[in-house]
Backbone as CSV, one residue per row, in Angstrom:
resi,resn,N_x,N_y,N_z,CA_x,CA_y,CA_z,C_x,C_y,C_z
1,UNK,46.074,-23.901,54.958,46.369,-22.527,55.112,45.363,-21.963,56.119
2,UNK,45.835,-21.186,57.016,44.946,-20.607,58.030,44.389,-19.199,57.506
3,UNK,43.261,-18.975,57.826,42.603,-17.668,57.654,42.535,-16.962,59.026
4,UNK,43.273,-15.840,59.043,43.401,-15.169,60.392,42.685,-13.827,60.320
5,UNK,41.866,-13.569,61.288,41.127,-12.309,61.311,41.912,-11.218,62.039
6,UNK,42.598,-10.398,61.345,43.350,-9.350,61.971,42.257,-8.378,62.645
7,UNK,42.502,-7.932,63.880,41.447,-7.035,64.588,41.221,-5.783,63.815
8,UNK,42.096,-5.349,62.984,41.920,-4.030,62.343,41.633,-4.150,60.777
9,UNK,42.135,-5.227,60.171,42.001,-5.330,58.720,40.980,-6.401,58.235
10,UNK,40.582,-7.375,59.162,39.653,-8.337,58.814,40.463,-9.649,58.392
11,UNK,39.707,-10.584,57.853,40.323,-11.826,57.590,41.219,-11.855,56.391
12,UNK,42.330,-12.476,56.575,43.367,-12.557,55.617,44.095,-13.939,55.657
13,UNK,44.845,-14.205,54.550,45.568,-15.525,54.609,46.752,-15.512,55.497
14,UNK,47.108,-16.653,56.015,48.236,-16.764,56.965,49.548,-16.195,56.460
15,UNK,49.758,-16.234,55.133,51.055,-15.645,54.491,51.216,-14.219,54.807
16,UNK,50.249,-13.431,55.178,50.386,-12.049,55.368,50.834,-11.767,56.865
17,UNK,50.953,-12.828,57.610,51.223,-12.654,59.063,52.555,-13.192,59.491
18,UNK,53.055,-12.775,60.690,54.315,-13.245,61.206,54.016,-13.752,62.604
19,UNK,54.476,-14.961,62.873,54.266,-15.584,64.227,55.179,-15.000,65.260
20,UNK,54.714,-14.628,66.351,55.563,-14.010,67.352,55.817,-14.816,68.628
21,UNK,55.309,-16.054,68.671,55.532,-16.870,69.791,54.391,-16.883,70.787
22,UNK,54.662,-17.427,71.967,53.656,-17.528,73.032,53.267,-16.164,73.580
23,UNK,51.984,-15.953,73.708,51.496,-14.665,74.300,51.599,-14.715,75.829
24,UNK,51.501,-13.591,76.427,51.353,-13.420,77.867,52.523,-14.037,78.701
25,UNK,53.757,-13.861,78.168,54.911,-14.319,78.825,55.393,-13.037,79.681
26,UNK,55.316,-13.154,81.000,55.661,-11.941,81.803,57.240,-11.653,81.789
27,UNK,57.531,-10.388,81.624,58.975,-10.108,81.725,59.447,-10.184,83.208
28,UNK,60.644,-10.762,83.380,61.082,-10.833,84.778,61.069,-9.643,85.605
29,UNK,60.623,-9.745,86.882,60.561,-8.505,87.702,61.936,-7.994,87.960
30,UNK,62.976,-8.813,88.107,64.343,-8.425,88.400,65.260,-9.060,87.461
31,UNK,65.333,-8.616,86.171,66.187,-9.325,85.211,67.684,-9.344,85.600
32,UNK,68.118,-8.403,86.364,69.560,-8.353,86.758,69.823,-9.441,87.783
33,UNK,68.871,-9.886,88.388,69.058,-10.917,89.487,68.975,-12.358,88.901
34,UNK,68.690,-12.564,87.623,68.555,-13.900,87.145,69.973,-14.422,86.752
35,UNK,70.033,-15.780,86.970,71.236,-16.495,86.544,71.191,-16.680,85.026
36,UNK,72.316,-17.154,84.477,72.271,-17.336,83.024,71.249,-18.408,82.612
37,UNK,71.109,-19.416,83.393,70.162,-20.427,83.171,68.720,-19.931,83.165
38,UNK,68.463,-19.119,84.245,67.130,-18.543,84.413,66.804,-17.582,83.289
39,UNK,67.805,-16.866,82.766,67.633,-15.884,81.724,67.327,-16.736,80.428
40,UNK,68.102,-17.783,80.182,67.924,-18.587,78.952,66.542,-19.197,78.950
41,UNK,66.168,-19.701,80.159,64.794,-20.347,80.335,63.696,-19.283,79.917
42,UNK,63.829,-18.020,80.395,62.905,-16.981,80.050,62.905,-16.711,78.500
43,UNK,64.021,-16.674,77.935,64.128,-16.339,76.494,63.691,-17.544,75.558
44,UNK,63.939,-18.710,75.961,63.758,-19.830,75.019,62.797,-20.900,75.386
45,UNK,62.449,-21.018,76.602,61.500,-22.131,77.052,60.094,-21.592,76.982
46,UNK,59.238,-22.291,76.211,57.824,-21.887,76.075,56.998,-23.165,76.383
47,UNK,55.759,-22.855,76.637,54.759,-23.998,76.748,54.562,-24.626,75.420
48,UNK,54.185,-25.886,75.386,53.938,-26.532,74.086,52.654,-27.457,74.313
49,UNK,51.491,-26.835,74.530,50.325,-27.617,74.951,49.655,-28.327,73.775
50,UNK,48.875,-29.285,74.094,48.064,-29.886,73.041,46.685,-29.466,73.307
51,UNK,46.290,-28.429,72.594,44.959,-27.784,72.827,45.074,-26.297,72.646
52,UNK,44.252,-25.525,73.381,44.206,-24.083,73.188,45.539,-23.494,73.602
53,UNK,46.027,-22.522,72.815,47.302,-21.877,73.077,47.212,-20.418,72.656
54,UNK,47.604,-19.458,73.504,47.738,-18.086,73.332,48.979,-17.652,72.586
55,UNK,48.795,-17.054,71.421,49.985,-16.719,70.547,49.981,-15.278,70.151
56,UNK,51.151,-14.744,69.851,51.262,-13.345,69.353,51.539,-13.491,67.875
57,UNK,50.819,-12.561,67.060,50.917,-12.503,65.543,51.037,-11.029,65.180
58,UNK,51.734,-10.860,64.108,51.867,-9.486,63.525,51.271,-9.560,62.172
59,UNK,50.482,-8.588,61.729,50.018,-8.504,60.366,50.994,-7.823,59.477
60,UNK,52.102,-8.541,59.257,53.336,-7.983,58.623,53.058,-7.418,57.212
61,UNK,52.143,-7.959,56.434,51.895,-7.460,55.078,50.717,-6.562,55.021
62,UNK,50.231,-6.187,56.168,49.016,-5.285,56.215,49.324,-4.139,57.168
63,UNK,48.568,-4.111,58.261,48.718,-2.900,59.172,49.867,-2.941,60.045
64,UNK,50.654,-4.056,60.061,51.845,-4.278,60.858,51.637,-4.115,62.311
65,UNK,50.465,-4.350,62.852,50.137,-4.367,64.242,50.264,-5.730,64.834
66,UNK,50.516,-5.822,66.117,50.608,-7.038,66.820,49.243,-7.249,67.523
67,UNK,48.874,-8.513,67.609,47.688,-8.980,68.399,47.926,-10.394,68.840
68,UNK,46.967,-10.710,69.702,46.962,-12.077,70.264,45.822,-12.903,69.680
69,UNK,46.037,-14.182,69.633,44.956,-15.054,69.210,45.093,-16.327,70.038
70,UNK,44.047,-17.017,70.138,44.087,-18.315,70.744,43.786,-19.374,69.716
71,UNK,44.682,-20.324,69.535,44.600,-21.377,68.423,44.739,-22.707,69.070
72,UNK,43.862,-23.635,68.660,43.922,-25.004,69.120,45.044,-25.612,68.340
73,UNK,46.061,-26.164,69.068,47.337,-26.637,68.416,47.163,-27.940,67.619
74,UNK,46.027,-28.649,67.916,45.826,-29.876,67.140,45.001,-29.653,65.947
75,UNK,43.852,-28.863,66.031,42.952,-28.724,64.887,43.385,-27.424,64.103
76,UNK,44.164,-26.516,64.748,44.467,-25.175,64.147,43.264,-24.216,64.136
77,UNK,42.214,-24.605,64.719,41.035,-23.726,64.853,41.405,-22.492,65.657
78,UNK,41.112,-21.341,65.150,41.334,-20.100,65.849,40.084,-19.906,66.656
79,UNK,40.314,-19.830,67.977,39.152,-19.734,68.971,38.852,-18.322,69.343
80,UNK,39.881,-17.483,69.284,39.590,-16.025,69.704,40.809,-15.185,69.119
81,UNK,40.485,-13.941,68.831,41.473,-13.006,68.336,41.215,-11.750,69.241
82,UNK,42.340,-11.226,69.728,42.224,-10.158,70.616,43.281,-9.033,70.291
83,UNK,42.843,-7.814,70.271,43.842,-6.680,70.001,44.876,-6.676,71.110
84,UNK,46.047,-6.111,70.760,47.120,-6.062,71.758,47.180,-4.777,72.429
85,UNK,46.040,-4.087,72.624,46.001,-2.802,73.374,46.236,-3.101,74.908
86,UNK,46.868,-2.188,75.486,47.161,-2.487,76.947,45.891,-2.619,77.702
87,UNK,45.982,-3.578,78.591,44.720,-3.846,79.475,44.882,-2.928,80.587
88,UNK,43.771,-2.247,80.870,43.734,-1.207,81.979,43.913,-2.025,83.293
89,UNK,44.489,-1.350,84.334,44.646,-1.890,85.571,43.330,-2.473,86.117
90,UNK,43.281,-3.644,86.685,42.099,-4.272,87.224,41.241,-4.997,86.177
91,UNK,41.622,-4.950,84.895,40.933,-5.630,83.831,41.484,-7.047,83.796
92,UNK,40.666,-8.012,83.608,41.167,-9.383,83.573,41.894,-9.627,82.208
93,UNK,42.951,-10.483,82.202,43.581,-10.936,81.058,42.711,-11.893,80.277
94,UNK,42.870,-12.037,78.941,42.035,-13.022,78.192,42.286,-14.427,78.856
95,UNK,41.191,-15.180,78.741,41.285,-16.506,79.322,41.111,-17.568,78.181
96,UNK,41.922,-18.541,78.406,41.879,-19.643,77.410,40.551,-20.358,77.515
97,UNK,39.894,-20.680,76.408,38.561,-21.401,76.527,38.833,-22.841,77.057
């Protein structure tokens, strides 16, 4: 079982959280212009790396806020936890270690 450190509530058991998929997936600039195949790829196709991976999580049984974390997909080690606050213009996005 993972222990996940919610940025607002602190460390809790994995059972209190809801997995939300890959983080940092950009919304299409022109969704009306996408073909059905391109739209399906946006909705369903995600990276599946062996190593560090940015994920979205929600503290469903706690503060109910969303945040990002970077987890190593082989060892399940949590490498970083980041709040999901909007990044100001010009600020760099979190970088995978």
